[in-house]
Amino acid sequence: MIERRSHIYGVMAEFDTAEQLVEATAKTVAAGYQRVNAYSPFPIEGLAEALGFRQSNVPRLTLLGGLLGGSGGFFMQYWMAAVSYPLNIGGRPLNSWPAFIPVTFECTVLGAALFAVLGMLALNKLPQPHHPVFNAPRFGLASNNRFFLCIVANDPRFDRVQTAQFLESLHAHDVVEVFDE
Amino acid sequence: MSSANSVPPFRRVAPVLEPGHTYASVTEKISSIVLSRPAGTGWYLAFTLAFGLVMMLGMALAYLIAKGTGIWGINIPVGWGFAIVNFVWWIGIGHAGTLISAILLLLNQKWRTSINRFAEAMTIFAVMCAGIFPLIHTGRPWLAYYMLPYPSTMGVWPQFRSPLIWDVFAVSTYFTVSLLFWFVGLIPDLATLRDRAHSRLAQQLYGILAMGWRGSARHWHRYQSAYLLLAGLATPLVVSVHTVVSFDFAIAIVPGWHTTIFPPYFVAGAIYSGFAMVLTLAIPLRKIYGLEDFITMRHLENMAKVMLATGLIVAYGYAMEFFMSYYGGSKFETFLAHNRLTGPYWPFYWALILCNLVVPQLLWFHKVRVHVPTLFLLSLVVNVGMWLERFVIVVISLHRDFMPSAWGMYAPTFWDWATYIGTLGMFLALLLLFVRALPVISIAEMRELVAHTSEEQK
Amino acid sequence: MGAEGHRHEHRGGEEPEVKHDAHDPCTEELGSRVYSLDLAAIRERLAKSTGKEYWRSLEELSGNPHFEELLHREFPRQASEWDESVDRRDFLKLMAASLALAGLSGCGRKPEETIVPYVNQPAGMTPGKPQYYATAMPLGADAIGLLVESHEGRPTKIEGNPDHPGSLGATNAFAQASILGLYDPDRSQVLTYLGEIRAWSSFLESAVATAPMLKATGGAGLRILTGSVTSPTLAAQLRALLAQYPQAKWHQWETAGSDGAREGGKLAFGRYVNTVYRPAKANVIVSLDSDFLGSGPGHVRYAKEFFRRRKLSGEHAEMSRLYVLEPTPSVTGAVADHSIPMKASDVGLFARALAAKLGLGGSASVPAEREKLLEAAAADLQKHRGASFVIAGEYQPAEVHALAHAINQALLNAAAGGTVYYTEPVEMQPVNHLESLRELCADMDAGRVDTLLILGGNPVYDAPHDLDFVSKLKKARLSFHLSQYFDETSEYCQWHIPEAHYLESWSDVRAFDGTASVVQPLIAPLYQGKTAHDVIGAFSDKPGLSSYERVRNTWVGGHTEKDWRKWLHDGVIGGTAFAPMAITSKWNPASLLPAKPAPADQLEFIFRPDPSVYDGRFANNGWLQELPKPVSKLTWDNAALVSPKTAEKLGLTHRAAWTGGEHGQILSDVVDVDLAGSKVTAAAWTLPGQADGVVTLPLGYGRSKSGQTGTNKGFNAYVVRASTGIWCATGGTLRKTGLEYPLACTQYHHNMEGRELVRSASLDEYKHNPNFAHKGAEEPPKELTLYKEFAYPGYAWGMAIDLASCNGCNACVVACVSENNIAIVGKDQVMRGREMHWIRIDRYYEGSLDSPETFFQPVPCQQCENAPCEQVCPVGATLHSAEGLNDMVYNRCVGTRYCSNNCPYKVRRFNFLRFQDWETPALKLMRNPEVTVRSRGVMEKCTYCVQRINNARIEVEKENRPIRDGEIVTACEAACPAEAIVFGNANDPKSRVAKLKAQQRNYTILAELNARPRTTYLAAVRNPNPELEKPGTPPGDKR
Amino acid sequence: MAQIFHRSTNFISRFTLFSGLFLVGLALLVLGAIARSPYLTNQNIAREQPVQFSHKHHVGDDGIDCRYCHTSVETSAYAGIPPTKTCMNCHSVLFSNAEYLEPVRESFRTGKSIQWVKVHRMPDYVYFNHSIHINKGVGCSSCHGQVNQMPLVWQASPLLMNWCLDCHRNPEAVLRPREQVFNMDWKAPADQAEIGRALATEYKLRTTAELVSCSTCHR
């Protein structure tokens, strides 16, 4: 284990398989740890739940975006065609609402999509190219074939030695301390 | 962890992933195409060709702007020619990508996994090619911004009853959403490339694009709901886009355009041509980069089946057009139907029937569906056929409409061809760059697939 | 973005600068394989290939110089018409320019402009207000009175002069187009001697220098060649000169003039007479190959009278009846109740038979199939003694005219107050032009001609080829040529003097009935042009007098200044119309030598002035060149016209090319015409209604020395026109060369496909069922509409076009071009289906191919209330005004062409390239300042002359009153001699247009589309003789 | 594995992402502003003229009526720029040898026009008619500003289509009694609203729909 005069971010355990990670995560949470993070090369069902993560707000944001886009789109057309400069276009009514539907729909989709993506990024606090976990020597494999569990130092129950031992006890492949210089 | 031998060798249905793969192996195989494998002379040759065509496109456009749309074959009555034909064709091709990645995702079709990435890329590039045409076909492209709803000093606004304005919104939305969808899908793989890249530069480039993705469980959770939502949005979007494109014609009163069957049959046609194009690209791709394990016969066969299905819908569309033209009893529609079959452009119409209706019926046979070279040829035929369909709709309908005194003919000029072939080059060039720069198959999703298959086999 | 668009809209300078270039890349295309017709290409092929068929074609080619000539001139020039093309050197510059345009369109600063006021403003002129001056346009032996619109001293538009008997307010295509002739930059601009530029003064010196010698010889060597002279002043000058030099001679050669009419009069009455007809009073008219509604003296007046006589309204349902016997379809034949294709020579026989039938003696038989017609016509004439007339064609020989005179006399039509009267000749010096020219040639040949003055005209080009004018002209020691262009004749004369356009000159002229007008200039000569008065004056004993003084002196004698001013103001000199002469024909048709019918197997070749370029004098007028000929709809070319049967016999065909197709490019067989010992190669054209066995060779094309526009267009029919057969010749052959030639035809498809666009009935049918026009599809009733209709409480502009009146004369088309600054695009572009005319005249046939009924249908923008074009425009560049006009806003248009696709009437026109000429200064002067000049990439169309509507409205609002009916007259309406087009406020039940729309004949084309056009049509009604079966079949379908 | 990016990149990347969007919006706003700015409209820019002619002096001080020079303003589309003769009517006597009037005298001698710099410039596709505006009670100063206080004339209004439309949609705001049309110092009274409406009916103004129809100004 590397000795460093810099403050510690947390302790990280590496596992071989997704099953092990889920199991370990469950145990960790059960052991009363709260500031826990799991890292995997692909989404694993139940992992987030195991971390006690329930509800993502992305759907709500998307709905909001859709509503804004849609209503904005329609009223833009209505205002331009019927209020701002009403003109006789081939005898069609000023508020030709059926003709305004396609644009309204596109605006809805656009608004929703933008909110969904930007919302997801924002909630995930991305972009965040620099993060302490990247200091973990083998963390590069988190985007390949390895699974990591990290207990963060600001957890009330965190203790460099005990936490590390606790993780060892979960049959981790190995356990490292992650520093945040 | 997996045991291929357990599966009988004489199975009829190919798997979506050939057995024997691990997380590491898929990661290695796919990322190496980008990171370690050098671009062969083949790639360079192809790219040179493509780039040459792009240059030709550049010249064609410059000359167009210098002189005006008169360099094309268009005239009165045929005010729209190749530009719109190509626009609709490209947009149609784009649709397969979205369909594969979005709709098949919602339908939870595993076989989409290994083809959705480059299918989406194809969508984006196709839409880029398509987007060029509506812009340049205008007489004064430099004023195209009149079509945007911006507060001008003239106090006038776009005319929202015009399908062309719907196009502007539909196509731009479609492009944006496809781009987002594609990019979101790429994030985890960008992270992989970041972590596996050796050169500092590559690390930084992929790093920036990956936005610091680290596969955190919470991130994955939000990521997945966002991705699903995008799929949910893209699905109606893709349908709406070609519906709107079909409105360009259906809203007009021109005989042969003014018909209610257009939206469904345009969408079907789009998917038809789109899948044809995916095959046209996938077949060489899997060969060249040895991806037969990931893009298996199962994929090819499924796509063939989709083509057959959509092809039949299109056939129904043609049939209905004729039925309505006679049943409706409008002398203009009746004449048009007749003019298609026997008018001066009859070879185009019959070629279209051959390419889109007759030849694809071969797909009923399993032997054909699994015979790769035939499949490749078929996909090409359908691509041609769908281009012809748009030509028939645009030109044959316009060249003889209501006033016999104004009837005329349309013949493309050198510049029509240069522009069209130029966009083909552009499409190819973008695709070649994409293959070199980004994983052609979604690595993260392949890992999932590995996980699932291994589970299945436990 | 404050100035979006207008940079591209107007400023010529800001459009990329482009050079004309023979080779236009966009001709290298799939569609036009026709371009392989290029001789060079053929040579190449020949060089490369071996094999019999190639050798054969080589022989054909090499054996045929005319063909080479035909090809040589065709393609290299075409592209450079108005379709500007890019020179490789300029290419990058060009790109940069346009890309810059693209980028900077939003934010460029307006360049500074200056205003240049007068130093002394002319009295009575208000800047921004047009002024109108009366003048007259001489043409051949006739003149038409005009009112010319002038903006700040620039004549911009021609209108008819209502006070002038030859016009009654209407005009013809030639008069309308003459405004372009005035500004034509190709007009000769300098006086030259042996090709060197000289001053007018040096000409005067040389003219004066001839005096002593002339005096010595009594002018023995002096010859003067003019066209028909109808100018009293000029005639007076000439007579004075002849008096001064008794030995001198004055010859006349008007190539399209009518010796037949002159000699016919002489034959009948023993003296030259002028015949004036009164279609207004005639119930029955028999035209012996006369195109009196479309050409010849007084045709505008005659059309007015004729069609007024035939106007139908609720109460009045009477029409005159017109029989036309003609070898080749004319606009007169096209509106006839019976038009019978007949060899030109057979017309004479028919006339004899008619005379015989009417008991004038003589005897002749007509073929059995014509007996019935003869019977009926004779009976009709008899029935309407005194209220009918027979009129002989200008190009018929003397005896036919004599016969016509005799018949009219016999039928008392020529009695006082009848339908025909005779006056003194309008020509100041009627002579037999052919003989006059022959005599001149003989004198020149014999070296008796020392000094030759050619005043106007172009004999080297248009004299009968067997007189060999050129070689004889060379024998004249000193030759002067006064002409507007440095043309074929100028080349062979020592002196060339640029002639002033009639809008630049002082002169006077007599119209068809003798009425004299003062020709007054609207503008000082643009190119130092001189008048014939000046030139003759130079040789006379009193040079130095200006044309103005000469003309004034001719008339003011015994009159006051006030009279003079009145004449100038009115455009006519009161009381100068010739009084009818009481003369009777003592000539007996029986005295005619028996004529034998021309052998049926022989081809008959007839010559006709071209409906667009006349005898060739208008060859350089782009407006006329691009004008679709009334019946054939050909532009930019003439063609040898043959009947369908003859074409079959000779195996002549044409087919639509891929480029342009039936609305543009037609590939036609090329034929060799071998006639009167000379040869010409022409494109053949099959024309329904042409008499079998007759080949029409239109004159006026194949000019070798005209201007950029007129040189080397079509083929030169004069090459085979000999003095032995000036108008009609036999004994020639016509051989198919096996090659094809592209012709620009704007309407090749002459079948309505059962769409009931033109609806017609006979007078009887109309009387029985006045509502006949409404049997077809109708507009869905308004109640069915989903939308609330827009209300048009104020004015509701509308137009009604009476198809019973339109004779397709094209005056409206040129008037529109002139009023609305419409660009000419050139043959190449017309062949691509890109002509720009805002109003087109559709021509449809009914009945048999050999003698069909012809109908014309003028189609301007229909100004639909539910305009399909408007709904699809993405930028709202076309939309409705509160008065129901379908506005087209050029500066907003981005050019998607969607509106045109969605226009069922296809009346929209698109600037595919930069068709407008931004460079030539003269053409800038010509344009109508009230109408935007459209630039490249912009859609345009008929606006109902909205500029006239707006200006009229502004004026009446200042007077605080509503617009009166007839106060706004669109350009097409104003020009129409037939009064077929009527514009006005449809909301006002008392307006003429509302009354017409109220008629039962009123119908909408393509009504079932529910576009609700403001332009509606009144179904055509013809008055065929019930005795004879109505030619043709019910409206619609036979090809 | 080592960090690829320094901690600061977190802030930088997020900042660029969001400020990027912000900047695009800003750019568009700026464009719009430029289009309306005097830089493009030439509003309020006094133009140097070949002759030091001061409207302030002639109109403001001498009280010469507009129509003395702009003769056709009531009858024609163009107000009319006075011919040199008009200047000489007075200046053959007054200041007949003032240095700064030399261009005028020269023009009159040589018959060569004075080339005035155009101040109010409409695009060629706009067909503005002075006479009808004057006739319907639209005062000179409503568009040209108080020319009587301009030594060198400048364009007082933006002359953008929007500006035209404002008035065509609501002419009541500027209509004045005909006798006031040439009054440079006319100010809208407090009850302009009523007066305007009254005048609009009296002068038979066309409906708004008619006044904003495209072909009213564009042909």
mmCIF file with all atom_site columns, N, CA, C and O in Angstrom, chain A residues 84-85 125 127-131 134-137 140 180-181, chain D residues 1-3 5-7 9-10 13-14 17 21 161 165 169 212:
data_model
loop_
_atom_site.group_PDB
_atom_site.id
_atom_site.type_symbol
_atom_site.label_atom_id
_atom_site.label_alt_id
_atom_site.label_comp_id
_atom_site.label_asym_id
_atom_site.label_entity_id
_atom_site.label_seq_id
_atom_site.pdbx_PDB_ins_code
_atom_site.Cartn_x
_atom_site.Cartn_y
_atom_site.Cartn_z
_atom_site.occupancy
_atom_site.B_iso_or_equiv
_atom_site.pdbx_formal_charge
_atom_site.auth_seq_id
_atom_site.auth_comp_id
_atom_site.auth_asym_id
_atom_site.auth_atom_id
_atom_site.pdbx_PDB_model_num
ATOM 1   N N  . SER A 1 84  ? -48.778 38.665 -34.891 1.00 0.00 ? 84  SER A N  1
ATOM 2   C CA . SER A 1 84  ? -47.734 39.615 -35.254 1.00 0.00 ? 84  SER A CA 1
ATOM 3   C C  . SER A 1 84  ? -47.979 40.217 -36.640 1.00 0.00 ? 84  SER A C  1
ATOM 4   O O  . SER A 1 84  ? -47.946 41.431 -36.820 1.00 0.00 ? 84  SER A O  1
ATOM 5   N N  . TYR A 1 85  ? -48.200 39.392 -37.656 1.00 0.00 ? 85  TYR A N  1
ATOM 6   C CA . TYR A 1 85  ? -48.421 39.900 -39.018 1.00 0.00 ? 85  TYR A CA 1
ATOM 7   C C  . TYR A 1 85  ? -49.446 39.004 -39.697 1.00 0.00 ? 85  TYR A C  1
ATOM 8   O O  . TYR A 1 85  ? -49.085 38.146 -40.490 1.00 0.00 ? 85  TYR A O  1
ATOM 9   N N  . LYS A 1 125 ? -23.252 15.303 -12.771 1.00 0.00 ? 125 LYS A N  1
ATOM 10  C CA . LYS A 1 125 ? -22.146 16.247 -12.586 1.00 0.00 ? 125 LYS A CA 1
ATOM 11  C C  . LYS A 1 125 ? -21.068 16.025 -13.648 1.00 0.00 ? 125 LYS A C  1
ATOM 12  O O  . LYS A 1 125 ? -19.876 16.069 -13.378 1.00 0.00 ? 125 LYS A O  1
ATOM 13  N N  . PRO A 1 127 ? -19.610 17.229 -17.460 1.00 0.00 ? 127 PRO A N  1
ATOM 14  C CA . PRO A 1 127 ? -18.302 16.575 -17.541 1.00 0.00 ? 127 PRO A CA 1
ATOM 15  C C  . PRO A 1 127 ? -17.450 16.767 -16.280 1.00 0.00 ? 127 PRO A C  1
ATOM 16  O O  . PRO A 1 127 ? -17.538 17.779 -15.614 1.00 0.00 ? 127 PRO A O  1
ATOM 17  N N  . GLN A 1 128 ? -16.659 15.758 -16.009 1.00 0.00 ? 128 GLN A N  1
ATOM 18  C CA . GLN A 1 128 ? -15.781 15.777 -14.835 1.00 0.00 ? 128 GLN A CA 1
ATOM 19  C C  . GLN A 1 128 ? -14.534 14.943 -15.155 1.00 0.00 ? 128 GLN A C  1
ATOM 20  O O  . GLN A 1 128 ? -14.357 13.847 -14.624 1.00 0.00 ? 128 GLN A O  1
ATOM 21  N N  . PRO A 1 129 ? -13.727 15.460 -16.055 1.00 0.00 ? 129 PRO A N  1
ATOM 22  C CA . PRO A 1 129 ? -12.598 14.653 -16.544 1.00 0.00 ? 129 PRO A CA 1
ATOM 23  C C  . PRO A 1 129 ? -11.644 14.250 -15.422 1.00 0.00 ? 129 PRO A C  1
ATOM 24  O O  . PRO A 1 129 ? -10.992 13.219 -15.474 1.00 0.00 ? 129 PRO A O  1
ATOM 25  N N  . HIS A 1 130 ? -11.551 15.079 -14.401 1.00 0.00 ? 130 HIS A N  1
ATOM 26  C CA . HIS A 1 130 ? -10.643 14.750 -13.303 1.00 0.00 ? 130 HIS A CA 1
ATOM 27  C C  . HIS A 1 130 ? -11.439 14.204 -12.125 1.00 0.00 ? 130 HIS A C  1
ATOM 28  O O  . HIS A 1 130 ? -12.402 14.829 -11.691 1.00 0.00 ? 130 HIS A O  1
ATOM 29  N N  . HIS A 1 131 ? -11.050 13.025 -11.658 1.00 0.00 ? 131 HIS A N  1
ATOM 30  C CA . HIS A 1 131 ? -11.732 12.495 -10.472 1.00 0.00 ? 131 HIS A CA 1
ATOM 31  C C  . HIS A 1 131 ? -10.747 11.634 -9.689  1.00 0.00 ? 131 HIS A C  1
ATOM 32  O O  . HIS A 1 131 ? -9.953  10.911 -10.277 1.00 0.00 ? 131 HIS A O  1
ATOM 33  N N  . PHE A 1 134 ? -9.664  8.022  -10.460 1.00 0.00 ? 134 PHE A N  1
ATOM 34  C CA . PHE A 1 134 ? -8.744  7.693  -11.555 1.00 0.00 ? 134 PHE A CA 1
ATOM 35  C C  . PHE A 1 134 ? -7.338  7.442  -11.027 1.00 0.00 ? 134 PHE A C  1
ATOM 36  O O  . PHE A 1 134 ? -6.489  6.895  -11.734 1.00 0.00 ? 134 PHE A O  1
ATOM 37  N N  . ASN A 1 135 ? -7.103  7.877  -9.783  1.00 0.00 ? 135 ASN A N  1
ATOM 38  C CA . ASN A 1 135 ? -5.761  7.642  -9.213  1.00 0.00 ? 135 ASN A CA 1
ATOM 39  C C  . ASN A 1 135 ? -5.546  6.176  -8.879  1.00 0.00 ? 135 ASN A C  1
ATOM 40  O O  . ASN A 1 135 ? -4.434  5.705  -8.766  1.00 0.00 ? 135 ASN A O  1
ATOM 41  N N  . ALA A 1 136 ? -6.661  5.441  -8.708  1.00 0.00 ? 136 ALA A N  1
ATOM 42  C CA . ALA A 1 136 ? -6.515  4.018  -8.391  1.00 0.00 ? 136 ALA A CA 1
ATOM 43  C C  . ALA A 1 136 ? -5.752  3.338  -9.512  1.00 0.00 ? 136 ALA A C  1
ATOM 44  O O  . ALA A 1 136 ? -6.107  3.503  -10.675 1.00 0.00 ? 136 ALA A O  1
ATOM 45  N N  . PRO A 1 137 ? -4.694  2.623  -9.204  1.00 0.00 ? 137 PRO A N  1
ATOM 46  C CA . PRO A 1 137 ? -3.791  2.088  -10.229 1.00 0.00 ? 137 PRO A CA 1
ATOM 47  C C  . PRO A 1 137 ? -4.512  1.270  -11.294 1.00 0.00 ? 137 PRO A C  1
ATOM 48  O O  . PRO A 1 137 ? -4.315  1.498  -12.482 1.00 0.00 ? 137 PRO A O  1
ATOM 49  N N  . GLY A 1 140 ? -8.296  1.829  -14.603 1.00 0.00 ? 140 GLY A N  1
ATOM 50  C CA . GLY A 1 140 ? -8.486  1.812  -16.057 1.00 0.00 ? 140 GLY A CA 1
ATOM 51  C C  . GLY A 1 140 ? -9.313  0.627  -16.500 1.00 0.00 ? 140 GLY A C  1
ATOM 52  O O  . GLY A 1 140 ? -10.042 0.682  -17.489 1.00 0.00 ? 140 GLY A O  1
ATOM 53  N N  . ASP A 1 180 ? -6.296  11.706 -3.049  1.00 0.00 ? 180 ASP A N  1
ATOM 54  C CA . ASP A 1 180 ? -6.800  12.837 -3.840  1.00 0.00 ? 180 ASP A CA 1
ATOM 55  C C  . ASP A 1 180 ? -5.809  13.980 -3.711  1.00 0.00 ? 180 ASP A C  1
ATOM 56  O O  . ASP A 1 180 ? -5.958  14.840 -2.856  1.00 0.00 ? 180 ASP A O  1
ATOM 57  N N  . GLU A 1 181 ? -4.736  13.941 -4.547  1.00 0.00 ? 181 GLU A N  1
ATOM 58  C CA . GLU A 1 181 ? -3.726  14.998 -4.386  1.00 0.00 ? 181 GLU A CA 1
ATOM 59  C C  . GLU A 1 181 ? -4.109  16.272 -5.113  1.00 0.00 ? 181 GLU A C  1
ATOM 60  O O  . GLU A 1 181 ? -5.030  16.231 -5.905  1.00 0.00 ? 181 GLU A O  1
ATOM 61  N N  . MET D 2 1   ? -3.326  3.548  -12.501 1.00 0.00 ? 1   MET D N  1
ATOM 62  C CA . MET D 2 1   ? -3.622  4.484  -13.592 1.00 0.00 ? 1   MET D CA 1
ATOM 63  C C  . MET D 2 1   ? -3.496  5.922  -13.100 1.00 0.00 ? 1   MET D C  1
ATOM 64  O O  . MET D 2 1   ? -3.862  6.241  -11.978 1.00 0.00 ? 1   MET D O  1
ATOM 65  N N  . ALA D 2 2   ? -2.981  6.817  -13.985 1.00 0.00 ? 2   ALA D N  1
ATOM 66  C CA . ALA D 2 2   ? -2.758  8.214  -13.575 1.00 0.00 ? 2   ALA D CA 1
ATOM 67  C C  . ALA D 2 2   ? -3.864  9.113  -14.124 1.00 0.00 ? 2   ALA D C  1
ATOM 68  O O  . ALA D 2 2   ? -4.491  8.767  -15.115 1.00 0.00 ? 2   ALA D O  1
ATOM 69  N N  . GLN D 2 3   ? -4.040  10.245 -13.452 1.00 0.00 ? 3   GLN D N  1
ATOM 70  C CA . GLN D 2 3   ? -5.004  11.229 -13.970 1.00 0.00 ? 3   GLN D CA 1
ATOM 71  C C  . GLN D 2 3   ? -4.536  11.744 -15.328 1.00 0.00 ? 3   GLN D C  1
ATOM 72  O O  . GLN D 2 3   ? -3.346  11.983 -15.526 1.00 0.00 ? 3   GLN D O  1
ATOM 73  N N  . PHE D 2 5   ? -6.231  14.412 -16.660 1.00 0.00 ? 5   PHE D N  1
ATOM 74  C CA . PHE D 2 5   ? -6.550  15.841 -16.617 1.00 0.00 ? 5   PHE D CA 1
ATOM 75  C C  . PHE D 2 5   ? -6.330  16.392 -15.223 1.00 0.00 ? 5   PHE D C  1
ATOM 76  O O  . PHE D 2 5   ? -6.512  15.710 -14.232 1.00 0.00 ? 5   PHE D O  1
ATOM 77  N N  . HIS D 2 6   ? -5.958  17.658 -15.201 1.00 0.00 ? 6   HIS D N  1
ATOM 78  C CA . HIS D 2 6   ? -5.804  18.343 -13.917 1.00 0.00 ? 6   HIS D CA 1
ATOM 79  C C  . HIS D 2 6   ? -7.174  18.678 -13.352 1.00 0.00 ? 6   HIS D C  1
ATOM 80  O O  . HIS D 2 6   ? -8.163  18.729 -14.113 1.00 0.00 ? 6   HIS D O  1
ATOM 81  N N  . ARG D 2 7   ? -7.227  18.868 -12.061 1.00 0.00 ? 7   ARG D N  1
ATOM 82  C CA . ARG D 2 7   ? -8.524  19.108 -11.424 1.00 0.00 ? 7   ARG D CA 1
ATOM 83  C C  . ARG D 2 7   ? -9.259  20.284 -12.089 1.00 0.00 ? 7   ARG D C  1
ATOM 84  O O  . ARG D 2 7   ? -10.467 20.259 -12.306 1.00 0.00 ? 7   ARG D O  1
ATOM 85  N N  . THR D 2 9   ? -9.620  21.142 -15.002 1.00 0.00 ? 9   THR D N  1
ATOM 86  C CA . THR D 2 9   ? -10.387 20.848 -16.229 1.00 0.00 ? 9   THR D CA 1
ATOM 87  C C  . THR D 2 9   ? -11.857 20.629 -15.916 1.00 0.00 ? 9   THR D C  1
ATOM 88  O O  . THR D 2 9   ? -12.706 20.881 -16.755 1.00 0.00 ? 9   THR D O  1
ATOM 89  N N  . ASN D 2 10  ? -12.164 20.141 -14.724 1.00 0.00 ? 10  ASN D N  1
ATOM 90  C CA . ASN D 2 10  ? -13.574 19.937 -14.403 1.00 0.00 ? 10  ASN D CA 1
ATOM 91  C C  . ASN D 2 10  ? -14.341 21.235 -14.601 1.00 0.00 ? 10  ASN D C  1
ATOM 92  O O  . ASN D 2 10  ? -15.350 21.288 -15.303 1.00 0.00 ? 10  ASN D O  1
ATOM 93  N N  . SER D 2 13  ? -14.173 22.490 -18.361 1.00 0.00 ? 13  SER D N  1
ATOM 94  C CA . SER D 2 13  ? -15.038 21.767 -19.311 1.00 0.00 ? 13  SER D CA 1
ATOM 95  C C  . SER D 2 13  ? -16.494 22.165 -19.116 1.00 0.00 ? 13  SER D C  1
ATOM 96  O O  . SER D 2 13  ? -17.189 22.488 -20.079 1.00 0.00 ? 13  SER D O  1
ATOM 97  N N  . ARG D 2 14  ? -16.948 22.195 -17.856 1.00 0.00 ? 14  ARG D N  1
ATOM 98  C CA . ARG D 2 14  ? -18.363 22.563 -17.654 1.00 0.00 ? 14  ARG D CA 1
ATOM 99  C C  . ARG D 2 14  ? -18.603 23.984 -18.132 1.00 0.00 ? 14  ARG D C  1
ATOM 100 O O  . ARG D 2 14  ? -19.564 24.270 -18.845 1.00 0.00 ? 14  ARG D O  1
ATOM 101 N N  . LEU D 2 17  ? -18.831 24.214 -21.825 1.00 0.00 ? 17  LEU D N  1
ATOM 102 C CA . LEU D 2 17  ? -20.070 23.603 -22.315 1.00 0.00 ? 17  LEU D CA 1
ATOM 103 C C  . LEU D 2 17  ? -21.225 24.589 -22.211 1.00 0.00 ? 17  LEU D C  1
ATOM 104 O O  . LEU D 2 17  ? -21.897 24.906 -23.197 1.00 0.00 ? 17  LEU D O  1
ATOM 105 N N  . LEU D 2 21  ? -23.213 27.511 -25.188 1.00 0.00 ? 21  LEU D N  1
ATOM 106 C CA . LEU D 2 21  ? -24.627 27.766 -25.511 1.00 0.00 ? 21  LEU D CA 1
ATOM 107 C C  . LEU D 2 21  ? -24.938 29.257 -25.344 1.00 0.00 ? 21  LEU D C  1
ATOM 108 O O  . LEU D 2 21  ? -25.507 29.907 -26.212 1.00 0.00 ? 21  LEU D O  1
ATOM 109 N N  . MET D 2 161 ? -38.296 48.162 -42.685 1.00 0.00 ? 161 MET D N  1
ATOM 110 C CA . MET D 2 161 ? -39.676 47.780 -43.010 1.00 0.00 ? 161 MET D CA 1
ATOM 111 C C  . MET D 2 161 ? -40.543 47.772 -41.753 1.00 0.00 ? 161 MET D C  1
ATOM 112 O O  . MET D 2 161 ? -41.683 48.240 -41.759 1.00 0.00 ? 161 MET D O  1
ATOM 113 N N  . LEU D 2 165 ? -44.094 49.540 -41.171 1.00 0.00 ? 165 LEU D N  1
ATOM 114 C CA . LEU D 2 165 ? -45.290 48.805 -40.749 1.00 0.00 ? 165 LEU D CA 1
ATOM 115 C C  . LEU D 2 165 ? -45.913 49.429 -39.501 1.00 0.00 ? 165 LEU D C  1
ATOM 116 O O  . LEU D 2 165 ? -47.120 49.565 -39.406 1.00 0.00 ? 165 LEU D O  1
ATOM 117 N N  . ARG D 2 169 ? -49.738 50.234 -39.613 1.00 0.00 ? 169 ARG D N  1
ATOM 118 C CA . ARG D 2 169 ? -50.676 49.502 -38.759 1.00 0.00 ? 169 ARG D CA 1
ATOM 119 C C  . ARG D 2 169 ? -51.461 50.476 -37.883 1.00 0.00 ? 169 ARG D C  1
ATOM 120 O O  . ARG D 2 169 ? -52.602 50.234 -37.521 1.00 0.00 ? 169 ARG D O  1
ATOM 121 N N  . VAL D 2 212 ? -51.178 47.100 -45.084 1.00 0.00 ? 212 VAL D N  1
ATOM 122 C CA . VAL D 2 212 ? -50.023 46.217 -44.871 1.00 0.00 ? 212 VAL D CA 1
ATOM 123 C C  . VAL D 2 212 ? -49.953 45.105 -45.923 1.00 0.00 ? 212 VAL D C  1
ATOM 124 O O  . VAL D 2 212 ? -49.170 44.176 -45.797 1.00 0.00 ? 212 VAL D O  1
#
